[in-house]
XYZ file of C-alpha atoms in Angstrom:
758
model
C -9.933 -46.849 -12.378
C -9.917 -46.116 -8.641
C -9.286 -42.491 -7.674
C -7.265 -43.564 -4.651
C -4.655 -45.179 -6.876
C -3.547 -41.688 -7.927
C -3.589 -40.211 -4.403
C -1.011 -40.150 -1.649
C -1.443 -39.137 1.975
C 0.166 -38.578 5.343
C 3.890 -39.487 5.497
C 4.225 -40.097 1.761
C 3.478 -36.418 1.110
C 6.862 -35.421 2.524
C 8.860 -37.048 -0.261
C 6.595 -35.667 -3.003
C 6.789 -32.189 -1.480
C 10.549 -32.389 -1.657
C 10.398 -33.148 -5.379
C 7.775 -30.480 -6.073
C 9.978 -27.810 -4.496
C 12.876 -28.517 -6.840
C 13.329 -26.249 -9.847
C 14.716 -29.084 -11.961
C 13.791 -32.611 -13.053
C 16.342 -35.342 -12.408
C 16.672 -38.645 -14.247
C 19.149 -41.522 -14.366
C 20.065 -42.481 -17.950
C 22.634 -44.779 -19.596
C 25.903 -43.172 -20.689
C 25.065 -44.164 -24.284
C 22.062 -41.810 -24.323
C 23.919 -38.761 -23.050
C 24.058 -36.874 -26.384
C 20.423 -37.643 -27.152
C 19.332 -36.206 -23.797
C 21.581 -33.168 -24.141
C 19.887 -32.326 -27.439
C 16.613 -32.378 -25.525
C 17.810 -29.824 -22.970
C 19.274 -32.112 -20.308
C 22.652 -31.589 -18.642
C 24.827 -33.806 -16.455
C 24.337 -33.444 -12.728
C 26.510 -36.334 -11.515
C 28.362 -39.257 -13.028
C 27.408 -42.516 -11.339
C 29.086 -45.877 -11.715
C 26.848 -47.230 -14.456
C 24.465 -44.340 -15.104
C 24.408 -40.615 -15.565
C 22.259 -38.481 -13.303
C 20.936 -35.795 -15.620
C 18.810 -32.738 -14.966
C 16.638 -30.334 -16.889
C 14.877 -27.138 -15.734
C 11.179 -27.589 -15.143
C 8.969 -25.726 -17.595
C 7.273 -22.557 -16.308
C 3.937 -24.371 -16.596
C 5.152 -27.271 -14.442
C 6.649 -24.898 -11.878
C 3.276 -23.185 -11.563
C 1.418 -26.489 -11.135
C 3.931 -27.518 -8.481
C 3.421 -24.234 -6.663
C -0.353 -24.719 -6.604
C 0.091 -28.305 -5.376
C 2.457 -27.193 -2.606
C 0.164 -24.363 -1.536
C -2.793 -26.681 -0.975
C -0.632 -29.346 0.634
C 0.737 -26.744 3.083
C -2.818 -25.679 3.858
C -3.349 -29.089 5.438
C -5.059 -31.147 2.737
C -3.722 -34.598 3.561
C -4.749 -36.387 0.354
C -3.116 -35.095 -2.830
C -2.539 -36.307 -6.390
C 0.857 -38.000 -6.575
C 1.786 -36.802 -10.086
C 0.624 -34.676 -13.018
C -1.484 -37.516 -14.478
C -4.441 -37.328 -12.126
C -7.650 -38.374 -13.890
C -11.081 -38.395 -12.281
C -13.478 -41.045 -13.622
C -17.092 -39.987 -14.105
C -18.822 -42.928 -15.794
C -20.188 -46.040 -14.020
C -17.510 -48.314 -15.472
C -14.741 -45.745 -14.847
C -13.696 -45.981 -18.492
C -13.946 -42.233 -19.147
C -11.999 -39.726 -17.080
C -11.329 -36.006 -16.782
C -7.786 -34.730 -16.180
C -7.069 -32.218 -13.409
C -3.727 -30.657 -12.597
C -4.170 -30.787 -8.820
C -6.529 -32.636 -6.508
C -6.612 -31.886 -2.764
C -8.811 -33.441 -0.089
C -9.267 -33.600 3.653
C -11.965 -35.310 5.710
C -14.615 -32.807 4.624
C -13.480 -31.321 1.314
C -12.438 -32.397 -2.169
C -10.992 -29.744 -4.478
C -10.414 -30.147 -8.234
C -7.948 -27.601 -9.632
C -7.178 -26.587 -13.219
C -3.865 -24.753 -13.696
C -3.236 -22.320 -16.551
C -0.098 -20.171 -16.786
C 1.738 -18.080 -19.350
C 4.952 -16.089 -19.413
C 3.229 -13.309 -21.358
C 2.173 -10.600 -18.925
C -1.563 -9.885 -18.641
C -2.585 -12.157 -21.512
C -6.315 -12.262 -22.312
C -7.627 -15.724 -21.469
C -9.481 -18.175 -23.683
C -10.410 -21.199 -21.555
C -13.834 -21.736 -23.110
C -13.230 -25.295 -24.224
C -11.654 -26.570 -21.022
C -14.141 -24.861 -18.697
C -17.104 -26.062 -20.729
C -15.835 -29.665 -20.817
C -15.604 -29.694 -17.027
C -18.813 -27.756 -16.451
C -20.902 -30.145 -18.511
C -19.820 -33.180 -16.450
C -19.635 -31.362 -13.121
C -22.529 -33.296 -11.608
C -21.052 -36.649 -12.606
C -17.676 -35.724 -11.133
C -19.282 -34.772 -7.843
C -21.286 -37.998 -7.719
C -18.162 -40.071 -8.324
C -16.248 -38.119 -5.666
C -18.853 -38.945 -3.047
C -18.744 -42.631 -4.033
C -14.972 -42.590 -3.637
C -15.289 -41.361 -0.027
C -18.369 -43.294 1.187
C -17.712 -42.773 4.905
C -17.116 -39.015 4.612
C -19.462 -36.153 3.839
C -17.167 -34.675 1.206
C -17.973 -31.181 -0.097
C -16.621 -30.621 -3.634
C -15.229 -27.428 -5.144
C -13.675 -26.576 -8.502
C -10.918 -23.972 -8.917
C -9.258 -22.376 -11.936
C -5.745 -21.279 -10.878
C -4.024 -18.838 -13.255
C -0.799 -16.906 -13.631
C -0.393 -13.813 -15.822
C -3.874 -14.115 -17.341
C -6.464 -11.368 -17.572
C -9.773 -13.244 -17.640
C -12.027 -12.567 -20.611
C -15.694 -11.774 -20.104
C -16.738 -15.113 -21.622
C -14.452 -17.037 -19.257
C -15.826 -15.128 -16.278
C -19.347 -16.005 -17.394
C -18.430 -19.695 -17.640
C -16.852 -19.674 -14.181
C -20.043 -18.212 -12.771
C -22.263 -20.600 -14.729
C -20.430 -23.738 -13.578
C -19.604 -22.519 -10.027
C -15.847 -22.650 -10.589
C -13.733 -20.388 -8.378
C -10.875 -18.343 -9.821
C -7.550 -18.044 -7.977
C -5.048 -15.719 -9.627
C -1.427 -15.424 -8.503
C -2.410 -12.896 -5.809
C -4.810 -15.368 -4.188
C -2.253 -18.165 -4.351
C 0.425 -15.903 -2.895
C -1.930 -14.925 -0.067
C -2.681 -18.515 0.925
C 0.947 -19.490 0.520
C 2.049 -16.732 2.900
C -0.831 -17.427 5.258
C 0.094 -21.113 5.507
C 3.641 -20.088 6.406
C 2.260 -18.024 9.288
C -0.656 -20.192 10.426
C 0.254 -23.684 9.288
C -2.764 -25.912 8.706
C -5.024 -23.364 10.439
C -4.793 -21.223 7.290
C -7.180 -23.742 5.722
C -10.031 -22.119 7.672
C -9.554 -18.911 5.676
C -9.674 -20.892 2.425
C -12.749 -22.856 3.449
C -14.459 -19.635 4.511
C -13.991 -18.258 0.997
C -14.950 -21.449 -0.843
C -17.933 -22.425 1.296
C -19.238 -19.032 2.406
C -22.810 -19.428 3.631
C -22.778 -23.242 3.390
C -23.741 -25.308 6.420
C -21.089 -26.846 8.658
C -22.280 -30.358 9.463
C -22.404 -31.672 13.042
C -21.292 -28.398 14.635
C -22.642 -27.628 18.105
C -23.528 -23.988 17.658
C -25.418 -23.275 20.897
C -23.786 -21.380 23.753
C -24.896 -19.529 26.873
C -24.700 -15.780 26.320
C -25.592 -12.378 27.718
C -27.440 -9.942 25.439
C -26.832 -6.212 25.885
C -26.591 -2.814 24.249
C -23.424 -0.795 23.710
C -23.069 2.420 21.739
C -26.499 1.899 20.197
C -25.568 -1.613 18.997
C -26.836 -5.017 20.117
C -24.090 -7.357 21.246
C -23.699 -10.785 22.850
C -21.045 -11.804 25.335
C -20.197 -15.506 25.565
C -17.373 -18.022 25.697
C -16.728 -20.710 23.112
C -14.159 -23.370 22.271
C -11.508 -22.001 19.859
C -12.007 -24.926 17.448
C -15.637 -23.935 16.856
C -14.834 -20.257 16.440
C -12.060 -21.077 13.959
C -14.526 -22.903 11.702
C -17.159 -20.170 11.836
C -14.946 -17.100 11.632
C -13.141 -15.232 8.899
C -10.495 -12.502 8.971
C -10.750 -9.812 6.322
C -7.066 -9.270 5.667
C -6.241 -6.184 3.631
C -5.055 -8.077 0.560
C -5.944 -8.446 -3.116
C -7.684 -11.760 -2.411
C -10.210 -9.915 -0.217
C -10.539 -6.741 -2.292
C -14.161 -7.543 -3.185
C -15.094 -8.376 0.417
C -15.259 -4.940 1.940
C -14.394 -3.793 4.476
C -11.089 -5.670 4.450
C -9.272 -3.907 7.271
C -7.154 -6.454 9.141
C -3.378 -6.594 9.121
C -1.880 -9.843 7.872
C -1.029 -12.167 10.749
C 2.586 -11.892 11.918
C 4.321 -15.255 12.245
C 6.609 -14.150 15.081
C 3.715 -12.865 17.160
C 1.615 -15.942 16.408
C 4.417 -18.265 17.523
C 4.671 -16.358 20.784
C 0.923 -16.750 21.339
C 1.035 -20.475 20.498
C 3.904 -21.068 22.896
C 2.078 -19.142 25.613
C -1.133 -21.136 25.097
C 0.604 -24.519 24.969
C 2.256 -23.747 28.295
C -1.166 -23.248 29.854
C -1.410 -19.498 29.388
C -4.694 -17.792 28.590
C -6.097 -14.418 27.507
C -8.915 -12.988 29.646
C -9.708 -10.159 27.214
C -12.437 -10.759 24.652
C -12.181 -11.384 20.940
C -14.349 -8.852 19.087
C -16.446 -10.127 16.169
C -19.284 -9.027 13.914
C -22.151 -11.284 12.798
C -24.171 -10.551 9.684
C -27.558 -11.963 10.676
C -29.372 -11.069 7.452
C -28.067 -14.031 5.490
C -26.468 -16.235 8.131
C -29.271 -16.510 10.704
C -29.000 -16.102 14.475
C -31.463 -16.701 17.307
C -31.397 -15.979 21.034
C -33.609 -17.923 23.460
C -34.002 -15.829 26.582
C -33.965 -17.742 29.860
C -37.082 -17.658 32.016
C -35.177 -16.290 35.000
C -33.697 -12.810 34.579
C -32.297 -10.176 36.940
C -35.117 -7.858 37.961
C -33.274 -4.596 37.375
C -30.698 -5.772 34.850
C -30.580 -4.136 31.434
C -28.835 -7.271 30.153
C -30.523 -10.599 29.414
C -29.208 -14.132 29.699
C -30.128 -17.011 27.399
C -28.994 -19.492 24.772
C -27.427 -18.052 21.633
C -27.716 -20.088 18.422
C -24.758 -19.037 16.281
C -25.048 -19.304 12.492
C -24.027 -22.839 11.565
C -22.280 -21.680 8.413
C -18.832 -20.953 7.072
C -17.656 -17.324 7.117
C -20.515 -16.209 9.319
C -18.403 -14.451 11.966
C -15.905 -11.701 11.115
C -12.969 -11.091 13.451
C -12.571 -7.387 14.233
C -9.926 -7.792 16.927
C -8.081 -10.812 18.338
C -6.975 -12.837 15.300
C -3.608 -13.729 16.881
C -5.257 -14.910 20.100
C -7.716 -17.060 18.160
C -5.228 -18.600 15.733
C -2.829 -19.191 18.598
C -5.157 -22.024 19.605
C -5.081 -23.693 16.182
C -3.476 -27.148 16.352
C -3.235 -26.749 20.133
C -4.303 -29.477 22.552
C -6.420 -26.808 24.260
C -8.475 -25.897 21.168
C -11.313 -28.202 22.279
C -10.940 -28.041 26.054
C -10.460 -24.307 26.642
C -12.985 -21.585 26.007
C -12.264 -18.006 25.037
C -14.379 -14.905 25.763
C -16.097 -13.243 22.819
C -18.034 -10.010 22.326
C -20.204 -10.308 19.215
C -21.845 -7.288 17.586
C -24.694 -7.745 15.158
C -24.932 -6.254 11.682
C -22.322 -3.533 12.101
C -22.095 -1.345 9.019
C -18.758 -1.548 7.263
C -17.809 1.981 8.362
C -18.536 1.066 11.986
C -16.402 -2.089 11.713
C -13.464 -0.118 10.326
C -13.923 2.631 12.914
C -14.056 0.111 15.766
C -10.939 -1.641 14.472
C -9.045 1.649 14.299
C -10.211 2.738 17.775
C -9.190 -0.584 19.347
C -5.766 -0.416 17.719
C -5.198 3.274 18.395
C -3.494 2.601 21.715
C -1.836 -0.647 20.642
C 0.265 -1.024 17.492
C -0.219 2.173 15.527
C -2.276 1.887 12.373
C 0.115 2.965 9.628
C -0.618 5.989 7.442
C -0.804 3.761 4.371
C -3.307 1.414 6.036
C -5.349 4.399 7.258
C -5.543 5.661 3.681
C -6.647 2.229 2.476
C -9.349 1.976 5.143
C -10.575 5.529 4.614
C -11.517 4.712 1.015
C -14.329 2.656 2.593
C -14.877 4.597 5.792
C -15.469 8.006 4.181
C -17.418 6.910 1.087
C -20.806 7.952 2.499
C -19.559 10.675 4.839
C -21.857 13.606 5.598
C -18.891 15.896 4.799
C -18.606 16.326 1.018
C -14.840 16.927 1.081
C -14.426 13.600 2.903
C -16.496 11.872 0.226
C -14.140 13.237 -2.439
C -11.211 12.021 -0.339
C -12.733 8.518 -0.432
C -12.981 8.689 -4.244
C -9.384 9.847 -4.389
C -8.170 7.003 -2.162
C -10.197 4.378 -4.018
C -8.620 5.483 -7.311
C -5.139 5.281 -5.787
C -5.831 1.825 -4.399
C -7.436 0.500 -7.588
C -4.513 1.644 -9.729
C -2.366 -0.732 -7.702
C -4.831 -3.652 -7.676
C -6.207 -3.564 -11.217
C -4.371 -6.013 -13.485
C -5.122 -3.726 -16.432
C -3.124 -0.965 -14.734
C 0.573 -0.506 -15.440
C 0.839 0.427 -11.764
C -0.447 -3.013 -10.757
C 1.567 -4.308 -7.793
C 3.638 -1.093 -7.723
C 1.543 0.721 -5.103
C 1.868 -0.145 -1.414
C -1.642 -1.243 -0.365
C -2.588 -1.558 3.306
C 0.451 -2.859 5.168
C 2.160 -4.578 2.265
C 5.916 -4.146 2.421
C 7.811 -1.745 0.202
C 9.982 -3.389 -2.467
C 12.138 -2.168 -5.337
C 9.156 -2.149 -7.710
C 6.325 -1.736 -5.180
C 7.399 1.630 -3.779
C 4.622 4.121 -4.596
C 2.487 5.192 -1.651
C -1.240 5.784 -1.778
C -0.469 9.217 -0.334
C 1.505 10.130 -3.460
C -1.465 9.543 -5.772
C -3.876 11.097 -3.279
C -1.752 14.253 -3.095
C -1.411 14.404 -6.870
C -5.183 14.364 -7.268
C -5.654 16.713 -4.282
C -3.344 19.296 -5.802
C -5.227 19.074 -9.102
C -8.767 20.255 -9.738
C -10.264 16.978 -10.954
C -12.583 16.847 -7.918
C -14.859 19.517 -6.497
C -14.006 21.291 -3.248
C -16.503 22.383 -0.611
C -16.704 24.616 2.432
C -17.188 23.224 5.943
C -20.926 23.740 5.375
C -20.806 21.645 2.170
C -21.198 24.704 -0.050
C -19.496 24.294 -3.435
C -16.256 26.300 -3.702
C -14.892 24.996 -7.002
C -16.407 22.532 -9.458
C -14.034 19.693 -10.358
C -13.309 19.035 -14.036
C -14.248 15.345 -13.644
C -16.706 15.685 -10.767
C -20.169 14.252 -11.441
C -21.640 15.298 -8.074
C -21.790 11.796 -6.580
C -18.966 9.426 -5.701
C -19.779 6.478 -7.929
C -20.369 8.542 -11.080
C -17.213 10.567 -10.455
C -15.154 7.440 -9.884
C -16.521 5.812 -13.053
C -15.161 8.643 -15.206
C -11.999 9.785 -13.382
C -10.546 6.322 -12.737
C -10.759 5.142 -16.388
C -9.212 8.448 -17.476
C -6.194 8.171 -15.156
C -5.847 4.449 -15.937
C -5.785 5.119 -19.693
C -3.481 8.127 -19.358
C -0.868 6.458 -17.118
C -0.949 3.274 -19.225
C -0.221 5.367 -22.312
C 2.780 7.015 -20.634
C 3.994 3.562 -19.542
C 3.702 2.165 -23.065
C 5.496 5.103 -24.658
C 8.291 5.106 -22.059
C 8.424 1.400 -21.259
C 12.169 1.242 -20.590
C 11.992 3.924 -17.931
C 8.629 2.777 -16.575
C 9.764 -0.785 -15.948
C 12.780 0.263 -13.896
C 12.467 -0.170 -10.147
C 13.439 2.274 -7.434
C 16.883 0.690 -7.189
C 17.380 0.799 -10.963
C 17.446 4.608 -11.047
C 13.962 4.734 -12.569
C 12.406 8.172 -12.916
C 8.769 7.315 -13.684
C 7.440 4.539 -11.435
C 8.599 6.326 -8.305
C 6.669 8.659 -6.019
C 7.933 11.965 -7.399
C 7.399 10.751 -10.980
C 3.807 9.537 -10.537
C 2.869 12.687 -8.612
C 4.204 14.891 -11.406
C 2.511 12.855 -14.155
C -0.859 13.245 -12.426
C -0.310 16.973 -12.018
C 0.727 17.491 -15.657
C -2.364 15.596 -16.850
C -4.464 18.074 -14.879
C -2.630 20.994 -16.522
C -3.267 19.588 -20.004
C -6.961 18.989 -19.259
C -7.337 22.579 -18.034
C -5.534 23.793 -21.147
C -7.864 21.814 -23.427
C -10.878 23.239 -21.590
C -9.475 26.757 -22.150
C -9.404 25.929 -25.887
C -13.136 25.138 -25.703
C -12.726 21.366 -25.973
C -15.670 19.798 -24.139
C -13.857 16.967 -22.427
C -17.044 15.223 -21.232
C -18.656 15.197 -24.659
C -16.007 13.029 -26.309
C -14.975 9.390 -25.647
C -11.921 8.863 -23.445
C -9.923 7.539 -26.411
C -10.553 10.789 -28.270
C -9.674 12.794 -25.179
C -6.332 10.993 -24.989
C -5.784 11.764 -28.678
C -6.270 15.475 -27.899
C -3.723 15.180 -25.075
C -1.088 13.306 -27.097
C 0.066 16.471 -28.891
C 1.214 17.869 -25.538
C 2.425 14.560 -24.133
C 4.831 13.907 -27.009
C 7.429 16.488 -25.839
C 7.333 14.987 -22.332
C 7.757 11.434 -23.594
C 10.651 12.487 -25.835
C 12.261 14.322 -22.924
C 11.880 11.423 -20.466
C 13.196 8.862 -22.942
C 16.368 10.826 -23.704
C 17.592 12.043 -20.333
C 21.250 11.532 -19.507
C 22.470 10.160 -16.172
C 22.904 13.541 -14.466
C 19.464 14.776 -15.554
C 17.859 11.583 -14.240
C 19.734 11.919 -10.986
C 18.505 15.492 -10.580
C 14.883 14.404 -11.039
C 15.209 11.325 -8.801
C 16.730 13.305 -5.958
C 14.010 15.940 -5.978
C 12.917 15.186 -2.419
C 10.055 16.600 -0.386
C 7.290 18.930 -1.509
C 9.733 21.247 -3.241
C 11.209 18.309 -5.145
C 7.830 17.216 -6.471
C 7.149 20.770 -7.585
C 10.509 20.915 -9.336
C 9.818 17.676 -11.276
C 6.288 18.772 -12.216
C 7.388 22.270 -13.280
C 10.112 20.723 -15.412
C 7.463 18.783 -17.338
C 5.488 22.009 -17.771
C 8.590 23.722 -19.130
C 9.137 20.934 -21.662
C 5.633 21.453 -23.087
C 5.952 25.226 -22.907
C 9.190 25.120 -24.949
C 7.269 23.627 -27.879
C 3.873 25.238 -27.282
C 4.433 28.694 -25.701
C 0.707 29.302 -25.237
C 0.668 26.371 -22.773
C 1.379 28.392 -19.651
C -0.340 27.132 -16.462
C -0.555 29.505 -13.473
C 2.814 30.132 -11.840
C 4.901 28.678 -14.670
C 6.389 31.937 -15.936
C 7.342 32.973 -12.420
C 8.943 29.560 -11.905
C 10.887 29.862 -15.169
C 12.173 33.254 -14.145
C 13.178 31.963 -10.698
C 14.769 28.829 -12.118
C 17.295 30.827 -14.104
C 19.178 31.602 -10.852
C 19.406 35.216 -11.927
C 18.938 36.346 -8.322
C 21.430 33.956 -6.710
C 24.639 35.982 -6.753
C 23.051 39.260 -5.730
C 21.122 37.481 -2.956
C 24.261 35.784 -1.687
C 26.027 39.155 -1.544
C 23.171 40.761 0.380
C 23.071 37.907 2.919
C 26.842 38.170 3.418
C 26.540 41.912 4.046
C 23.656 41.430 6.501
C 25.640 38.788 8.419
C 28.588 41.143 8.676
C 26.287 43.911 9.948
C 24.780 41.564 12.569
C 28.206 40.547 13.832
C 29.356 44.120 14.425
C 26.079 45.619 15.592
C 25.201 42.844 18.057
C 28.706 42.898 19.559
C 28.595 46.685 20.017
C 25.174 46.622 21.676
C 26.064 43.727 24.020
C 29.409 45.276 25.058
C 27.806 48.639 25.733
C 25.156 47.074 27.993
C 26.997 44.200 29.734
C 30.591 45.340 29.719
C 33.486 42.874 29.776
C 31.238 39.844 30.492
C 29.039 40.616 27.477
C 29.590 37.232 25.766
C 28.617 35.287 28.876
C 25.803 37.434 30.274
C 24.270 38.549 26.997
C 24.254 35.237 25.108
C 22.018 32.164 25.837
C 24.024 29.239 27.246
C 23.043 26.960 24.342
C 24.435 29.480 21.833
C 27.528 30.062 23.976
C 28.237 26.301 24.173
C 27.663 25.697 20.451
C 29.853 28.609 19.349
C 32.611 27.776 21.846
C 32.739 24.121 20.813
C 32.873 25.054 17.137
C 35.643 27.585 17.822
C 37.765 24.923 19.567
C 37.330 22.530 16.639
C 38.244 25.199 14.088
C 41.268 26.319 16.118
C 42.502 22.734 16.273
C 42.291 22.279 12.491
C 43.183 25.861 11.488
C 46.669 26.936 10.464
C 45.929 30.616 11.001
C 45.820 30.855 14.802
C 43.012 30.929 17.346
C 39.403 31.164 16.183
C 37.057 33.220 18.402
C 33.657 31.885 19.455
C 31.918 35.099 18.326
C 33.134 34.336 14.803
C 31.301 30.985 14.867
C 27.692 32.134 15.097
C 25.025 31.121 12.603
C 22.325 33.572 11.496
C 19.667 31.903 13.624
C 21.859 32.432 16.705
C 21.422 36.204 16.407
C 17.674 35.773 16.808
C 18.209 33.664 19.938
C 20.481 36.378 21.348
C 17.985 39.126 20.493
C 15.105 37.496 22.383
C 17.248 36.200 25.289
C 16.208 37.529 28.679
C 15.674 41.295 28.592
C 17.846 41.806 25.503
C 14.908 42.533 23.224
C 13.418 45.251 25.370
C 16.726 46.833 26.372
C 18.798 46.482 23.198
C 17.090 45.249 20.027
C 13.347 46.031 19.887
C 13.708 49.554 18.565
C 16.254 48.824 15.820
C 15.261 45.229 14.892
C 11.481 45.528 14.578
C 10.688 45.788 10.871
C 8.871 48.954 9.789
C 5.142 48.360 9.874
C 5.384 45.471 12.367
C 5.569 47.567 15.519
C 2.048 46.616 16.640
C 1.812 42.980 15.506
C 0.736 40.436 18.122
C 3.060 37.762 19.440
C 5.744 39.938 20.952
C 9.445 39.466 20.322
C 9.097 35.967 18.796
C 6.763 37.157 16.045
C 8.706 40.381 15.505
C 11.897 38.398 14.836
C 10.439 35.790 12.482
C 12.080 37.662 9.630
C 15.453 36.463 10.953
C 14.169 32.878 10.740
C 13.224 33.415 7.098
C 16.592 35.000 6.411
C 18.316 31.989 7.978
C 16.271 29.566 5.881
C 17.311 31.318 2.653
C 20.926 31.396 3.853
C 20.942 27.642 4.465
C 19.972 26.785 0.882
C 22.587 25.221 -1.358
C 23.121 28.042 -3.811
C 24.719 25.701 -6.332
C 21.468 23.757 -6.729
C 18.825 26.093 -5.364
C 17.417 28.998 -7.344
C 16.513 32.013 -5.230
C 12.968 33.092 -6.031
C 12.074 36.632 -6.960
C 9.981 36.784 -3.794
C 12.940 35.875 -1.582
C 15.196 38.245 -3.523
C 12.770 41.134 -2.989
C 12.602 40.248 0.712
C 16.391 40.498 0.952
C 16.364 43.854 -0.837
C 13.966 45.309 1.739
C 16.140 43.984 4.581
C 19.296 45.409 3.084
C 17.704 48.827 2.564
C 16.330 48.850 6.101
C 19.291 47.434 8.013
C 22.265 48.697 6.078
C 21.381 51.850 4.212
C 19.457 53.338 7.129
C 22.428 52.650 9.430
C 25.142 54.111 7.220
């Protein structure tokens, strides 16, 4: 059997690609066999003259194999298996073969791919038999591959492509033993998207991953360069053909496929921007600014031969730079669009592009340099900053920043760990928000920040408060806090699966930002409560700790699973910081109803405030204060300014706003003209009081609160109480519950302003 009999290439790929993209299988059958085919799942697509064209949906397994095939074909492999019956011979007489689901080759590479998929989410794998059968004949397969391409120096690789599988430890060991790479659906999605943006140039990213550290044959790696020092770092400045740099370089995109290759800090390439660059280059345009890269010389090797002639007083040196002749030896820090704009261009071999290459930058320095370069270009998003800071701050000299790195790593891992029920629901890096992927890293970070899981320190690194899960160093703390939160959130998800699985657009109340924040906070409350009951949380296994928590989680789970539409709506629309507090306090109240001794700090005050017992009295006091303002301000302004009091005593902005509102109300009112003075808001009185010399001449004596006569800040600080009054007034009293603190504040104002002026 000749391998080439089962391969197609070049133009013939187009027709096969068309078939692979279809979701159904089509077949022409005689009319007499119609019923037989229908029993087997086929349906009529079209009635032809003598035959029926019938169709049947492809199986999920076949759809997955087709997707893998299409991904590698779109990456630029120009020799592919033509159908699902590809067999690779491995004996001298070609009588014995090994089946593979996909085979992809170019002039330098031959890739054998095994495809395994399931519709069961996160199923534990068991590929022992298939992996072992391939591993044991791996050498023979490679030998036969090289015989099949005698004029090429083909480099072989083996890949296990999976969908919905969680690899078992034994399968991982076999993959390592037999040098078989694993591509899960995240990796395939990454390369699929990358090929859409880069075209065949995306293959360089794939080859960098598969052949990292392996030698690139027949590559001219010598270039003239200048050696110098910048910011305490050695660097080389040189120019090189884009084609060479494409083969040597790698971009660490912030994506699940690169999560183990830290620091992965780059944004994914934007197709629109890349097309603009390509068009610019193909029209003869060029970029004079340098591409910034980092070279890890420890494992890749790099030499610099200084020239005999050097500038006498120059601090730089000229010579020949021998770049590492290996895949994935250069990491692009800045300039990926400029570089990939040359891919598939006629200028990729004839142009040269300027490069500044740093040596052995630490990961924190790479991330910092990337962020500094981009600071004045496209802003680095808050979510990407959070993702990068999990690496950047890990070894910070500031202990609070180290804890922030732990916090961010936990948030990120909850979204990337396939064992997590928040997998693919957290926005990592610059991934786009979707209906199900809507939780920000900031939400989880804030939930942990507002808890006392981690220790807090002063600016001098002195311990302020010991965290309940803090083990004094980052790695140890992470290894206990992450498994705890993973186990806890997974338990909530399992017990409230209907609500948990709903997306943001499905009116879900759990897998949304306010829900996850509140669940983290309530877990902290329960842990603190258990500690107060002398349960030594670190002396028991996590499973037992969860068992201790379940007693207090049951009321919450029952509550969440039985909410009606209006109750869900109230929780979902709890926006902002106050909304998160409302959701979290509600969960506390649910536990407190069943276990009254569960009473975290502030809960009783919240319960009292939530009863709205102060609302009506507060509303009455505000109404009375407004009425007092209206009369008192008018009297003072008239007495001082005379007939032109409303023009001379009122700021123009207030005058314009009130006048405009009065005209609108007059137009729609059936009760006659409305006066502008009747259209003031509370905050307007403050603006009038501090306008010009009004404060000194009219209001300072009677509108400075007792005890605040000597505070700094002048009239603006002395009238801040009007701002607070206005804020309370602007609350929706139907939904908002006036706190006891705000109620007491209103009482003092009423006693001061009204009763003292009677």
